[in-house]
Coordinates of C-alpha atoms and ligand atoms in Angstrom, one line a residue:
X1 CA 0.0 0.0 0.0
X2 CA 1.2 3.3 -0.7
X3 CA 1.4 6.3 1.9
X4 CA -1.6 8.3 -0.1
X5 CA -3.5 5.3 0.6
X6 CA -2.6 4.6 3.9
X7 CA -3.5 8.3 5.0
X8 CA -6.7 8.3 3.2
X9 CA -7.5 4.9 4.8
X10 CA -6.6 6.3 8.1
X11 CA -8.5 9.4 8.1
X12 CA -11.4 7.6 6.9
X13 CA -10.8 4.7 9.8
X14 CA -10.7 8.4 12.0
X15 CA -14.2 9.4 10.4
X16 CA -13.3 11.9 8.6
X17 CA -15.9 10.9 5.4
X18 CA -15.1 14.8 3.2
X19 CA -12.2 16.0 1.5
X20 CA -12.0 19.4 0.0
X21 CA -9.4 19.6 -2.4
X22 CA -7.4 21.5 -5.0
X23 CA -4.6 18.9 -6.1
X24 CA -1.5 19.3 -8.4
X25 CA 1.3 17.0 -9.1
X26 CA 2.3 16.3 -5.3
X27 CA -0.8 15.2 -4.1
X28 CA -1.3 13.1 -7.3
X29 CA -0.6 9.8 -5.5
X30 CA -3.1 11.2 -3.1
X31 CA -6.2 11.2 -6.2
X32 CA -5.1 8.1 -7.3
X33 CA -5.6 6.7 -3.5
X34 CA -9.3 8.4 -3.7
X35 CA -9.9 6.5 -7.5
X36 CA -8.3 3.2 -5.7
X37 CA -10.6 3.5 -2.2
X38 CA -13.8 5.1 -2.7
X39 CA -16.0 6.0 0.1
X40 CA -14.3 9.7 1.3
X41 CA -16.3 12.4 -0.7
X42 CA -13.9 14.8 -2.3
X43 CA -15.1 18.2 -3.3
X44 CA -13.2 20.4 -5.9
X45 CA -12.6 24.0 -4.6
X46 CA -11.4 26.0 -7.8
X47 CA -9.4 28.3 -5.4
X48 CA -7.6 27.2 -2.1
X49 CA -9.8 30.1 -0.3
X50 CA -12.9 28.5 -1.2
X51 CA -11.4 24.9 0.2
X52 CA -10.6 26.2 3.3
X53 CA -13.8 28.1 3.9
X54 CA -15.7 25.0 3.0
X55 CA -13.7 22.8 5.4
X56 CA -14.7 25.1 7.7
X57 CA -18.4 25.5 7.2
X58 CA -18.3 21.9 6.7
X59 CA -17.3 21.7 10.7
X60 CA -19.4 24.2 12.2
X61 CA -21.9 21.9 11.2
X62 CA -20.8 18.0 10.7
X63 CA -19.2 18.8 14.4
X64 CA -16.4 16.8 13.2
X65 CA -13.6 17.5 10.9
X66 CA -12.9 17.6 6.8
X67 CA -10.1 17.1 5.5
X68 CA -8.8 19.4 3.1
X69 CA -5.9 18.7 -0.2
X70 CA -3.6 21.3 -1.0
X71 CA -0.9 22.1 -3.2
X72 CA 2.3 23.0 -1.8
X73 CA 3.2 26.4 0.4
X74 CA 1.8 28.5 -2.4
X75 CA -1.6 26.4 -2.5
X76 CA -1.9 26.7 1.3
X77 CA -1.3 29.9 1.5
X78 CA -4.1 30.7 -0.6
X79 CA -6.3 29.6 1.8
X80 CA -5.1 31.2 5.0
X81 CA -7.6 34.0 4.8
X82 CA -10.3 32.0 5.7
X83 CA -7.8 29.3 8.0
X84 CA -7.6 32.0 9.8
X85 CA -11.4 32.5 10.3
X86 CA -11.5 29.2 11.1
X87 CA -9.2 29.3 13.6
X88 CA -10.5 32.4 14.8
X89 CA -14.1 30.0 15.7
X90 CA -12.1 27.3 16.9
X91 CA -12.9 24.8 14.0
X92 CA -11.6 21.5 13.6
X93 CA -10.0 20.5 9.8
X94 CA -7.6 18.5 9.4
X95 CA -5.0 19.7 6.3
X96 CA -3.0 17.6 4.1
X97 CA -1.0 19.7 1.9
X98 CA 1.9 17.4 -0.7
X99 CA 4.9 18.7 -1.0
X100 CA 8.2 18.3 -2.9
X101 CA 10.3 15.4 -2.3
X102 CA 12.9 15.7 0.5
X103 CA 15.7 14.9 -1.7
X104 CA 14.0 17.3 -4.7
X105 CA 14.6 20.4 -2.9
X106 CA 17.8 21.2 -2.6
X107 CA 18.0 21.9 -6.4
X108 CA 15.0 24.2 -5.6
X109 CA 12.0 23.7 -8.2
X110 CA 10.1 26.5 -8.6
X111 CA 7.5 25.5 -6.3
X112 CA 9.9 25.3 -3.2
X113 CA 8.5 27.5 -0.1
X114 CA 8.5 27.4 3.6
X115 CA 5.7 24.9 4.1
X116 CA 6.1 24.5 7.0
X117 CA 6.1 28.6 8.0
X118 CA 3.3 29.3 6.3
X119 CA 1.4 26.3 8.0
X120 CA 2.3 27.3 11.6
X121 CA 1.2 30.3 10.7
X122 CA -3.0 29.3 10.9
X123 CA -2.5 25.8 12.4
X124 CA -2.3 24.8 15.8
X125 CA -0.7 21.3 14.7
X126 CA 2.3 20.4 12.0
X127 CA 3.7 18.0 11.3
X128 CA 5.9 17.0 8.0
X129 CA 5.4 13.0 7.5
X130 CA 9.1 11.5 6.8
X131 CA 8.0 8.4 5.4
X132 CA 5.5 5.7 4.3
X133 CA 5.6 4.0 7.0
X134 CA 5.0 6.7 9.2
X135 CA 2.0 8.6 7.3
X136 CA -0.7 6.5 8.7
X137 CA -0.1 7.3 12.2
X138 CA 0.8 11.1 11.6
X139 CA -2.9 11.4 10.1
X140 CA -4.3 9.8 12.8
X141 CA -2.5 12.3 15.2
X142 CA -3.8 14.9 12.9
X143 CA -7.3 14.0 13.6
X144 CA -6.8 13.7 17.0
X145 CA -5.2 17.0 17.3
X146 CA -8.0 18.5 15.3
X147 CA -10.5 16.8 17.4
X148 CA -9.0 18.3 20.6
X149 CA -11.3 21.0 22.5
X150 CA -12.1 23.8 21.6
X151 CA -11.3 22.2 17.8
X152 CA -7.8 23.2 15.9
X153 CA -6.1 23.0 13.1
X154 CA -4.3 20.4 12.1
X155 CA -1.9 20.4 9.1
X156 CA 0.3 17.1 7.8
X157 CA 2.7 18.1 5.3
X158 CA 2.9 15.0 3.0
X159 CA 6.6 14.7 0.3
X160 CA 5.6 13.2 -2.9
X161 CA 7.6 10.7 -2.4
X162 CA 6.4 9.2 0.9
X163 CA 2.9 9.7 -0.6
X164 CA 4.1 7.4 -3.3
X165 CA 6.4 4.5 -1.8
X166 CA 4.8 1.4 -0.9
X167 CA 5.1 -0.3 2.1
X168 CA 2.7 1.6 4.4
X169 CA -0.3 0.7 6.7
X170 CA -3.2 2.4 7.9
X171 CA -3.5 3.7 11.1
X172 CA -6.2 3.0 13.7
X173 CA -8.0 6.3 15.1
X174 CA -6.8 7.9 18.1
X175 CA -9.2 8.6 21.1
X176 CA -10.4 11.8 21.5
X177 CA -9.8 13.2 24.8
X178 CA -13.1 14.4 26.7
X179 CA -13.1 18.5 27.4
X180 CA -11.9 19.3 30.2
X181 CA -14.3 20.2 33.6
X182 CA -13.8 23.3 35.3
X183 CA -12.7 23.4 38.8
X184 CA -15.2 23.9 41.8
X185 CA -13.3 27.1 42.8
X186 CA -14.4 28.5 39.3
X187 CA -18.1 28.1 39.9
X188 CA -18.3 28.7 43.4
X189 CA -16.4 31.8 42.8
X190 CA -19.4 32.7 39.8
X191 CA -22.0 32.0 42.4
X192 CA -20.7 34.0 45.1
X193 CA -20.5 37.2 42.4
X194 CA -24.0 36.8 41.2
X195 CA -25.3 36.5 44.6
X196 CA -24.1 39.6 45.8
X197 CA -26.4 41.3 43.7
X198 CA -23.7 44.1 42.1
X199 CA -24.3 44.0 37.9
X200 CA -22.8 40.8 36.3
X201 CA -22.7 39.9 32.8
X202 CA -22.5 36.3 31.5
X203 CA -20.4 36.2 28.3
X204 CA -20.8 33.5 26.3
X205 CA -19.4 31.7 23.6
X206 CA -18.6 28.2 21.9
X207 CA -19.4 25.5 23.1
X208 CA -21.9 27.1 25.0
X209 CA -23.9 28.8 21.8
X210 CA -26.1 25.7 21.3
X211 CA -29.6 25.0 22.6
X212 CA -28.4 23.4 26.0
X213 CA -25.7 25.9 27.1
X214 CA -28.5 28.8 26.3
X215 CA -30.8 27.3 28.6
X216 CA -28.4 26.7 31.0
X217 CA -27.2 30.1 30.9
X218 CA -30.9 31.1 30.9
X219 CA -31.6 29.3 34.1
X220 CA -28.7 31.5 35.4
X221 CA -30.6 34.9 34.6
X222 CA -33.6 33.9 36.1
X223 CA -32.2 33.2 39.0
X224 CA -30.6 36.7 39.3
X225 CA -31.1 38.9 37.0
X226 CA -27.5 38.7 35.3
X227 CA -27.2 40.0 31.5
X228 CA -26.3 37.6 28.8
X229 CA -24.7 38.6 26.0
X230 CA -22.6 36.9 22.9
X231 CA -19.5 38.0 21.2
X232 CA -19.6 40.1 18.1
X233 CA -19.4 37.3 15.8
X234 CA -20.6 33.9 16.7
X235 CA -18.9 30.8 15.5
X236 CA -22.1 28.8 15.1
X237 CA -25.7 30.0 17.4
X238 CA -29.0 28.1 17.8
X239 CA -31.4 30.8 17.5
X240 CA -34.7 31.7 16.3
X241 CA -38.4 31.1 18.4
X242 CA -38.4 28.4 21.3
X243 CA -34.3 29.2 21.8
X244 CA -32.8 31.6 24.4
X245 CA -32.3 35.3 22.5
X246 CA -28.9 36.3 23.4
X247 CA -27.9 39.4 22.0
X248 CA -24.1 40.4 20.6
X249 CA -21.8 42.8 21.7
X250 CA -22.0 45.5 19.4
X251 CA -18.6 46.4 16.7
X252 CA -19.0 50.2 17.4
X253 CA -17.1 51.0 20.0
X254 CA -19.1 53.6 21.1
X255 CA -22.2 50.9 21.6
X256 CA -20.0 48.4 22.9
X257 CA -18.7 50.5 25.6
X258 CA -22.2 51.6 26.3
X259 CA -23.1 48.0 27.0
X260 CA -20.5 47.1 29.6
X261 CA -21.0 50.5 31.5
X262 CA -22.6 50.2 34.3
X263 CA -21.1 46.5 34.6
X264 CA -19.5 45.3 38.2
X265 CA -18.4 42.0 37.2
X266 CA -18.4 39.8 33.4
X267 CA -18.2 35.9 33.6
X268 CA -16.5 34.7 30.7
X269 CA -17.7 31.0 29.3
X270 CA -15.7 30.0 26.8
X271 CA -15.4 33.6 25.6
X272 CA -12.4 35.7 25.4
X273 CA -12.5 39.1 27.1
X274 CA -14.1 41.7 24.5
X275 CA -12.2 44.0 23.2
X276 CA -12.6 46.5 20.0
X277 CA -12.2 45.0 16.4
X278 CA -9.5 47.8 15.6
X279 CA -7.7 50.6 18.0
X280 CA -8.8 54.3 17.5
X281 CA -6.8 57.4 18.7
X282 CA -8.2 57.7 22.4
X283 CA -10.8 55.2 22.8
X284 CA -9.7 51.8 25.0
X285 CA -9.1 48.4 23.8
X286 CA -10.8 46.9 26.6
X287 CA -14.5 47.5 26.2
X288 CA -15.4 46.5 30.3
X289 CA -15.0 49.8 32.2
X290 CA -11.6 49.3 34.6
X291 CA -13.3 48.7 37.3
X292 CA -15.1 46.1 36.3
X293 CA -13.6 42.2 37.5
X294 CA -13.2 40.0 34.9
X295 CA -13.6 36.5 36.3
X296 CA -13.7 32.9 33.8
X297 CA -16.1 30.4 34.6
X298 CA -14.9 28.0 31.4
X299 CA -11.8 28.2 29.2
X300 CA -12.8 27.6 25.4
X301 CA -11.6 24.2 25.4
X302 CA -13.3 23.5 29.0
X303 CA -17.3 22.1 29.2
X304 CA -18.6 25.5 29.4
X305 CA -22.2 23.5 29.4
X306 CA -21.6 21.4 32.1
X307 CA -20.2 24.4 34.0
X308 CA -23.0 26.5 33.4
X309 CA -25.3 23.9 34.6
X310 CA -23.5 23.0 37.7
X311 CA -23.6 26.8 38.1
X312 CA -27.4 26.9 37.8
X313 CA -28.1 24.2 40.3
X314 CA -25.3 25.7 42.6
X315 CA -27.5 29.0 42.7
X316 CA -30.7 26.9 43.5
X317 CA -32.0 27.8 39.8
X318 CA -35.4 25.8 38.3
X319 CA -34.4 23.4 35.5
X320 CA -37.0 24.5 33.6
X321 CA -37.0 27.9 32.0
X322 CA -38.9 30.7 30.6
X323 CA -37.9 31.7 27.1
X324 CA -37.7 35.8 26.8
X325 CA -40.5 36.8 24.2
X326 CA -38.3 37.8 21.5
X327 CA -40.1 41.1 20.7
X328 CA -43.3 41.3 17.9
X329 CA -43.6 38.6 14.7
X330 CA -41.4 39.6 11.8
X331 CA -43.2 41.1 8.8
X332 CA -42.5 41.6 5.6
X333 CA -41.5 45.0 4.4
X334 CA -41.6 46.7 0.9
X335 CA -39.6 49.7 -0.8
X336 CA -36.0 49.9 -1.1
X337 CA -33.5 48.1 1.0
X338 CA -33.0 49.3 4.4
X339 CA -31.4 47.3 6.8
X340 CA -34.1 46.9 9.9
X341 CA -36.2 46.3 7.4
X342 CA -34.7 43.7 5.4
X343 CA -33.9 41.8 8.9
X344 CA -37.5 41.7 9.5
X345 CA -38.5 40.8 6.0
X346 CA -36.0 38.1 6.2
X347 CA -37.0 37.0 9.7
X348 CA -40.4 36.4 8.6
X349 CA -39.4 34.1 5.3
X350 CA -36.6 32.2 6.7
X351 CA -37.4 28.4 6.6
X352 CA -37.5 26.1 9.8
X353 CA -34.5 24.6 10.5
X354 CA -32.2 26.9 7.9
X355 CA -28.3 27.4 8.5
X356 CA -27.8 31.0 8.1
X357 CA -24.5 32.0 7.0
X358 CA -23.8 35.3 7.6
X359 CA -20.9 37.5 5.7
X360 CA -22.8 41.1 5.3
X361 CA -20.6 43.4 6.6
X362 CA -22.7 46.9 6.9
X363 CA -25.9 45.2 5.2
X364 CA -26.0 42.5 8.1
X365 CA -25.5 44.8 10.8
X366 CA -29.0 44.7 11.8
X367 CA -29.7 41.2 11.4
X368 CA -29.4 39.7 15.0
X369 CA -32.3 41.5 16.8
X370 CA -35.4 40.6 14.3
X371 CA -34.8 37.1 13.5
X372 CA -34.9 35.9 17.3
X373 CA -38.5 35.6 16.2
X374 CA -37.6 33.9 13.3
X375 CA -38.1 29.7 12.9
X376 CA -35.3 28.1 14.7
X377 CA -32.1 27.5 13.1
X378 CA -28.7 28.1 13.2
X379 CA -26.3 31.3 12.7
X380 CA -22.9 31.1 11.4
X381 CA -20.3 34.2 11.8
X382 CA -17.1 35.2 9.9
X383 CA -15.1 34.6 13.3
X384 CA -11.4 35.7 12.2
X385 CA -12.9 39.2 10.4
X386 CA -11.0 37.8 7.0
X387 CA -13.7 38.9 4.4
X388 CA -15.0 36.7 1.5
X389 CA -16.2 33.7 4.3
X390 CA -19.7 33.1 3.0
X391 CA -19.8 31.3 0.1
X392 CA -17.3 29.4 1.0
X393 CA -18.4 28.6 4.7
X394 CA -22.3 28.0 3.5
X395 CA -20.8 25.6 0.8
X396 CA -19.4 23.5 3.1
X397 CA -22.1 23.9 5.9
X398 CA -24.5 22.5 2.8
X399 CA -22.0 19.2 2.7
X400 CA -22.4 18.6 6.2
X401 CA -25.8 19.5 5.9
X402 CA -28.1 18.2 2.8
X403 CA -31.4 18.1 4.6
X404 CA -31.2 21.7 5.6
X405 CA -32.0 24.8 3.8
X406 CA -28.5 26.9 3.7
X407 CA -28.8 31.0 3.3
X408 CA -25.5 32.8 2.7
X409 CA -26.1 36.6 3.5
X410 CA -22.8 37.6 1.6
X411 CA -21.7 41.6 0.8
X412 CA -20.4 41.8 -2.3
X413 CA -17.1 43.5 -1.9
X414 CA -16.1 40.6 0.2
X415 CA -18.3 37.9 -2.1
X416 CA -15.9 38.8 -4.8
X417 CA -13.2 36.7 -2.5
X418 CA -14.0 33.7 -3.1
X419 CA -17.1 33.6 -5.6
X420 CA -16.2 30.7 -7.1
X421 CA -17.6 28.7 -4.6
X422 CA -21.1 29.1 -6.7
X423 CA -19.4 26.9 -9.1
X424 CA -18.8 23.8 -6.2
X425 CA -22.6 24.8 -5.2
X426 CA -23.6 24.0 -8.9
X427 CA -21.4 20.8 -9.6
X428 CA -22.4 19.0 -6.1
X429 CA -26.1 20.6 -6.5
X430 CA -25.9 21.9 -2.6
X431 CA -28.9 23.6 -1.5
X432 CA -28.1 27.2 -0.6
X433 CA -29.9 30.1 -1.6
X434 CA -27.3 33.0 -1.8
X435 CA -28.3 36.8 -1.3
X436 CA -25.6 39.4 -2.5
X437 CA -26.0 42.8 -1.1
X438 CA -24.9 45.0 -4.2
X439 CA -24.2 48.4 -2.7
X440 CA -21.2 48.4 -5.0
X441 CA -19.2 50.0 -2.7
X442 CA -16.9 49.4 0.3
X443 CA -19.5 50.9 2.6
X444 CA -17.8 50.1 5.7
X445 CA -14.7 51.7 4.5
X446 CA -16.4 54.8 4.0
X447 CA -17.8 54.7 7.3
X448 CA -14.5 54.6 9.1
X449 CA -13.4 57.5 7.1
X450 CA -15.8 59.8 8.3
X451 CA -16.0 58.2 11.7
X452 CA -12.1 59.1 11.5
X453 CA -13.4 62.9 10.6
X454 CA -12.3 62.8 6.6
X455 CA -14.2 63.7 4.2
X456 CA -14.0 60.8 0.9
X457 CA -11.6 62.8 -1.6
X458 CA -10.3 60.8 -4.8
X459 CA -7.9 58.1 -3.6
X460 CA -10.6 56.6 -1.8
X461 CA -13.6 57.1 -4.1
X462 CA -11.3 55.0 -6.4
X463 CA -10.2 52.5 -3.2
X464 CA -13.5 52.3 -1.8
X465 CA -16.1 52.2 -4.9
X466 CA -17.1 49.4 -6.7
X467 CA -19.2 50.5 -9.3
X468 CA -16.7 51.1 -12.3
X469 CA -17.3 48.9 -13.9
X470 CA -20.5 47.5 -12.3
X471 CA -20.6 43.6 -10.9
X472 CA -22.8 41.6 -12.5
X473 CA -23.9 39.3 -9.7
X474 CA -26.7 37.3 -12.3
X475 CA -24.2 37.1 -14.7
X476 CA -21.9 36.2 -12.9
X477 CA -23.3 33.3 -10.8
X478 CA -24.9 32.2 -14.4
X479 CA -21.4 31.9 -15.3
X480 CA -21.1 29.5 -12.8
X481 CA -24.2 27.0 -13.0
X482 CA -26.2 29.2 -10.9
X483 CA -29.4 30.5 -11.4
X484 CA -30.4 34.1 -10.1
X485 CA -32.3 37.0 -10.5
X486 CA -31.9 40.2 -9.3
X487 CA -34.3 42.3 -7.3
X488 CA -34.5 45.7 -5.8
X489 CA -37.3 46.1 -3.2
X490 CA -37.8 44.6 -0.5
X491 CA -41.3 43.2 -1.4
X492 CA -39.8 41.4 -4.6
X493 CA -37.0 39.9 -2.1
X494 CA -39.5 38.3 -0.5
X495 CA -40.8 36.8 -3.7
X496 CA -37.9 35.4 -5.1
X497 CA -36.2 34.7 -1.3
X498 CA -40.1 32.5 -0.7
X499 CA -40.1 31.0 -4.1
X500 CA -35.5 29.8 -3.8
X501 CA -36.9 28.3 -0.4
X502 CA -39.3 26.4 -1.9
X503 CA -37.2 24.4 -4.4
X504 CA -34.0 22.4 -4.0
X505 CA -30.4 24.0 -5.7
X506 CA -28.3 26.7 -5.8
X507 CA -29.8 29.8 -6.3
X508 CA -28.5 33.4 -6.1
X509 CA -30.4 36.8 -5.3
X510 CA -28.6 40.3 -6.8
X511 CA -30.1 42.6 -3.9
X512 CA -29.6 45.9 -6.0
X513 CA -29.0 48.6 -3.0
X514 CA -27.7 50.8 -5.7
Ligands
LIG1 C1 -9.1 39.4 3.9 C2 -9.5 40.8 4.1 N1 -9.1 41.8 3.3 C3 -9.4 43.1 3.4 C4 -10.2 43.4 4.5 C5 -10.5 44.9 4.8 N2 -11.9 45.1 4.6 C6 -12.8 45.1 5.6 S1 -14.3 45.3 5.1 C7 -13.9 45.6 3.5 C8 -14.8 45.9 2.5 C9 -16.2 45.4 2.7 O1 -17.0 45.8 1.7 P1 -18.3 44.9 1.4 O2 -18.0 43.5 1.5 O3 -18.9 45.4 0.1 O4 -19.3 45.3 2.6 P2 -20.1 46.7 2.9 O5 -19.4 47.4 4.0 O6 -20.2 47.4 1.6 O7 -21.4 46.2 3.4 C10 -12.5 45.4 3.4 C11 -11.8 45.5 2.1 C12 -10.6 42.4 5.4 N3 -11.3 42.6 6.5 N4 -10.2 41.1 5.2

């Protein structure tokens, strides 16, 4: 057996059943191993980009890893954009990028690079395999080390010519090892801070942003009257009527700070301590107030459930729990787009059990609020603030997922990242229905200009504006097996958005916002 097959025979023997790929000459041995085997799905990205954003979408959902095929330093390194979101949301994928032969390099071929740098630089794991015989169990330590709370990245660098010499064996899979509990010190010290009665906010994150850890954190409120509150971007939520709304911290500073102002004391679960997406002359980093104690109830890679449940019966807390009315039912709205209104509009159309995937920059701002009224699903985030996630990430979350209705909410400036995901939605015939938000511009870019006091003057009208020439979103996903239509009310949205949710496919709405 050769080293491609034993590491594709491992890592299917690890269940790892999806491999993203975009293969050259190295990893050859490796598509010949696929041909030879059967049974792992592979899924042609035609950019590394897209690859790694569908490995990682693929996660978020499948809870369990991909694995992805690259092509050498310069083949990774296209993808470490969106390696880096998914690092950024603790996502597991396991990378197996081929690589020149050891004793090829020193005459250095043209594809030559530092690997091995450019992997450490997005992975939490490397390893460079050294021979046949060894491959099997370095991809079964891969998975392993991908597998490992809160989820990593894990990237075997495979020479050609172990991938080709016979000789090798499979590898059996490598246990898992259980997320760590948190220590009784940690709770009792939560319980004693929200029974003093001073302002304390829960922040929570991970782990902790699906249905059980919301209740749990839910029971925790009740009980007394602590805030809740998510990060700005979520790496995956369960949302939407029957769930626990849990707001986000704002990305304006200005609002942020406003939410922690008054606070005494934030608990973090599996949440780092929030801090501003950029620095700006005289405003903090930090946005708690200095007084305010930070303590940590779970580490991201601790059970922040278990800990927030041992927390709720520690404070006496009712198992069972009232869900917050999540304000008035969604309706649909009509005129041009406006944000609040689109959210609504959306809220109200939005299929039960959807995945949303959510890369709208500006346009999305405004999405959280409305659609905790909207039928449960589940909300995906651009976690590492590397636009052109969306595609990508809803591409793969439609893998993991083919009895679920995908939405991508995707801006356009950072759509045109990694659009030609639309094609890999086309050839596997995922169901996603894709809405652009064509405001052919870099609004956001524009708004940190004048929020920096400048007016736009001609460098960045040319920097910022998209509209010379003009995208041609229906063209352009037409171009790519996609059907689409453009629209530019809201009321014919909510046709087009109703009728894509009704059938099975790819499908992509132009939202014209100008
Ligand atoms: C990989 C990467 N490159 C560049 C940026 C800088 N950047 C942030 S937002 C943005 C433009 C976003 O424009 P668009 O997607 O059209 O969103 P809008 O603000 O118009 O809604 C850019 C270039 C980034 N965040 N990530």
């Amino acid at each position: 057996m050769t080293g491609a097959e034993s590491l594709i025979r491992t890592l299917m023997t690890s269940d790892v059943e999806v491999c993203f790929a975009n293969p050259g000459t190295t990893e050859i041995y490796f598509v010949m191993a696929l041909d030879r085997i059967g049974g792992m799905r592979s899924v042609l990205g035609l950019a590394e980009t897209v690859v790694a954003g569908c490995a990682d979408g693929y996660a978020r959902m499948a809870e369990k890893p991909a694995a992805t095929l690259l092509h050498c330093g310069p083949g990774f390194a296209n993808g470490i954009a969106n390696f880096h979101n998914a690092r950024r949301g603790n996502t597991p994928i396991v990378n197996v990028v081929g690589d020149h032969a050891a004793y090829h390099r020193p005459f250095d071929p043209p594809l030559t690079a530092d690997t091995e740098g450019l992997a450490r630089a997005v992975s939490h794991w490397v390893r460079t395999s050294t021979s046949a015989q060894q491959v099997g169990s370095d991809g079964a330590a891969a998975v392993q080390a991908a597998r490992t709370a809160p989820g990593q990245i894990a990237t075997l660098i495979v020479p050609a010519d172990v991938a080709w010499s016979e000789g090798s064996e499979p590898a059996p899979a490598l246990p898992v090892p259980a997320r760590p509990q948190v220590a009784l010190d940690a709770v009792q010290t939560a319980a004693r801070t929200l029974r003093s009665g001073e302002p304390t906010m829960l922040l929570l994150s991970g782990q902790v942003l699906g249905e059980a850890g919301l209740v749990a954190a839910q029971r925790i409120a009740q009980a007394t009257g602590a805030m809740l509150r998510t990060p700005t971007q979520v790496h995956r939520m369960a949302r939407g009527r029957g769930r626990v709304p849990v707001d986000r911290v704002p990305y304006s500073v200005e609002a942020a700070l406003k939410v922690f102002r008054e606070l005494e004391h934030l608990i973090l679960v599996c949440a780092k301590p929030p801090v501003g997406f950029f620095a700006y002359p005289g405003k903090p980093s930090l946005m708690v107030p200095p007084d305010c104690a930070m303590h940590v109830l779970a580490r991201p890679e601790q059970d922040g459930v278990a800990a927030l449940e041992w927390l709720a019966d520690e404070l006496g807390s009712p198992r069972v729990v009232k869900i917050p009315e999540a304000g008035p039912k969604p309706g649909i709205g009509s005129g041009r787009f406006e944000a609040e209104a689109f959210a609504a509009t959306f809220a109200a159309l939005l299929p039960e059990n959807a995945v949303v995937v959510e890369d709208g920059v500006t346009s999305g701002r405004a999405l959280f609020p409305p659609t905790f009224n909207a039928a449960p699903h589940d909300w995906i985030q651009i976690t590492g603030g590397a636009i052109g996630h969306g595609f990508p990430c809803a591409t793969g979350a439609a893998v993991a997922c083919p009895d679920r209705k995908v939405v991508c909410l995707q801006a356009d400036g950072a759509g045109m990242y990694s659009l030609q995901a639309l094609w890999t939605q086309a050839r596997e015939n995922l169901d996603v229905v894709n809405v652009v938000f064509a405001n052919r511009v870099y609004l956001i870019l524009y708004a940190e200009l004048h929020g920096a006091g400048q007016s736009p003057g001609p460098a960045s009208n040319n920097l910022f504006n998209l509209s010379r020439p003009r995208l041609d979103w229906v063209g352009l996903a037409k171009g790519m097996g996609v059907e689409a239509v453009s629209v530019e009310t809201l009321d014919g949205f909510a046709d087009v958005f109703r009728a894509a949710c009704g059938r099975r496919g790819p499908f992509l709405i132009e939202f014209r916002i100008s």
